[in-house]
């Protein structure tokens, strides 16, 4: 496939951009057949924008404060995204809640990575909340975005055991490399299978996904579906 024919992604981020970088690394390493057409940020100083520029990827910076209200902001965001004609809009540490109108227009093509085992711990501060709840596992989830915050159907998850000496920073550090493997694998799945979202149910090649795909049990790092060991 020539670069012009590859499915295009637009990445939205607010900060460091390590998940963006991991997706771009997967593309460069041949594990993900796609092209990141643009990286868009709500923060002009985001490190992720600089990383994208270094990689020769188009960048757009759209600060919320430059627009009178959320509707005007999201209209500008939509116009910017539409110009790149993406197959998927990939939220990678985009720390702004998108409005219902925006989400509804893009539902099924809008994915996010969240640092918890959804449906547990929607919202912020997930690492601290896992420890406070005394939970034995932590992880990350990739989900379709729907109007309710972090409540859209989960496509895939990665999990690991919490250690007795973990603190929130250590949990975040342990999770991040797993996010970097989960997100490209999930995008590869989305681009190589027929995946659809219908009435909050995910269908993969016409089969409903009853439970999220567990990374390396159900989903390989290059996006292949593996036989489920639990027979499910
Ligand atoms: C990641 O840990 C991602 O899961 C989280 O922000 C971090 C972004 O890191 N996203 C959320 O909390 C979304 N609610 P990165 O900028 O290095 O990819």
PDB file of N, CA and C and ligand atoms in Angstrom, residues 15-19 92-93 95 113-115 176 179, ligand 1:
ATOM      1  N   UNK A  15      -0.905  16.551  26.102  1.00  0.00           N
ATOM      2  CA  UNK A  15       0.329  16.613  26.891  1.00  0.00           C
ATOM      3  C   UNK A  15       1.510  15.942  26.241  1.00  0.00           C
ATOM      4  N   UNK A  16       2.084  15.058  27.027  1.00  0.00           N
ATOM      5  CA  UNK A  16       3.370  14.425  26.724  1.00  0.00           C
ATOM      6  C   UNK A  16       3.397  13.670  25.394  1.00  0.00           C
ATOM      7  N   UNK A  17       2.325  13.009  25.036  1.00  0.00           N
ATOM      8  CA  UNK A  17       2.265  12.374  23.717  1.00  0.00           C
ATOM      9  C   UNK A  17       2.963  11.033  23.610  1.00  0.00           C
ATOM     10  N   UNK A  18       3.151  10.339  24.731  1.00  0.00           N
ATOM     11  CA  UNK A  18       3.870   9.063  24.613  1.00  0.00           C
ATOM     12  C   UNK A  18       3.015   8.004  23.920  1.00  0.00           C
ATOM     13  N   UNK A  19       1.696   8.055  24.075  1.00  0.00           N
ATOM     14  CA  UNK A  19       0.852   7.099  23.342  1.00  0.00           C
ATOM     15  C   UNK A  19       0.856   7.408  21.843  1.00  0.00           C
ATOM     16  N   UNK A  92      -5.582  10.432  22.657  1.00  0.00           N
ATOM     17  CA  UNK A  92      -4.401   9.865  23.327  1.00  0.00           C
ATOM     18  C   UNK A  92      -3.946  10.878  24.372  1.00  0.00           C
ATOM     19  N   UNK A  93      -4.592  10.828  25.532  1.00  0.00           N
ATOM     20  CA  UNK A  93      -4.282  11.817  26.562  1.00  0.00           C
ATOM     21  C   UNK A  93      -4.868  13.177  26.203  1.00  0.00           C
ATOM     22  N   UNK A  95      -7.287  15.737  27.261  1.00  0.00           N
ATOM     23  CA  UNK A  95      -7.880  15.883  28.586  1.00  0.00           C
ATOM     24  C   UNK A  95      -9.079  16.830  28.589  1.00  0.00           C
ATOM     25  N   UNK A 113      -8.051   5.962  25.009  1.00  0.00           N
ATOM     26  CA  UNK A 113      -7.416   5.055  25.973  1.00  0.00           C
ATOM     27  C   UNK A 113      -7.560   5.674  27.351  1.00  0.00           C
ATOM     28  N   UNK A 114      -7.970   4.845  28.307  1.00  0.00           N
ATOM     29  CA  UNK A 114      -8.228   5.339  29.655  1.00  0.00           C
ATOM     30  C   UNK A 114      -7.423   4.491  30.639  1.00  0.00           C
ATOM     31  N   UNK A 115      -6.775   5.143  31.619  1.00  0.00           N
ATOM     32  CA  UNK A 115      -5.893   4.394  32.512  1.00  0.00           C
ATOM     33  C   UNK A 115      -6.616   3.721  33.677  1.00  0.00           C
ATOM     34  N   UNK A 176       2.091   2.616  31.881  1.00  0.00           N
ATOM     35  CA  UNK A 176       2.317   3.316  30.609  1.00  0.00           C
ATOM     36  C   UNK A 176       2.889   2.415  29.501  1.00  0.00           C
ATOM     37  N   UNK A 179       0.103   0.476  28.072  1.00  0.00           N
ATOM     38  CA  UNK A 179      -0.749   1.298  27.196  1.00  0.00           C
ATOM     39  C   UNK A 179      -0.121   1.395  25.805  1.00  0.00           C
TER      40      UNK A 179
HETATM   41  C1  LIG B   1      -2.221   8.154  29.483  1.00  0.00           C
HETATM   42  O1  LIG B   1      -1.904   7.477  30.667  1.00  0.00           O
HETATM   43  C2  LIG B   1      -3.689   7.994  29.130  1.00  0.00           C
HETATM   44  O2  LIG B   1      -4.210   6.734  29.505  1.00  0.00           O
HETATM   45  C3  LIG B   1      -4.306   9.073  29.992  1.00  0.00           C
HETATM   46  O3  LIG B   1      -3.414  10.159  29.873  1.00  0.00           O
HETATM   47  C4  LIG B   1      -2.099   9.663  29.681  1.00  0.00           C
HETATM   48  C5  LIG B   1      -1.535  10.346  28.449  1.00  0.00           C
HETATM   49  O4  LIG B   1      -0.166  10.093  28.343  1.00  0.00           O
HETATM   50  N1  LIG B   1      -5.605   9.432  29.523  1.00  0.00           N
HETATM   51  C6  LIG B   1      -6.587   9.829  30.330  1.00  0.00           C
HETATM   52  O5  LIG B   1      -6.452   9.963  31.513  1.00  0.00           O
HETATM   53  C7  LIG B   1      -7.892  10.136  29.618  1.00  0.00           C
HETATM   54  N2  LIG B   1      -8.919  10.344  30.567  1.00  0.00           N
HETATM   55  P1  LIG B   1       0.607  10.441  27.019  1.00  0.00           P
HETATM   56  O6  LIG B   1       0.318  11.916  26.697  1.00  0.00           O
HETATM   57  O7  LIG B   1       2.046  10.230  27.348  1.00  0.00           O
HETATM   58  O8  LIG B   1       0.117   9.537  25.940  1.00  0.00           O
END
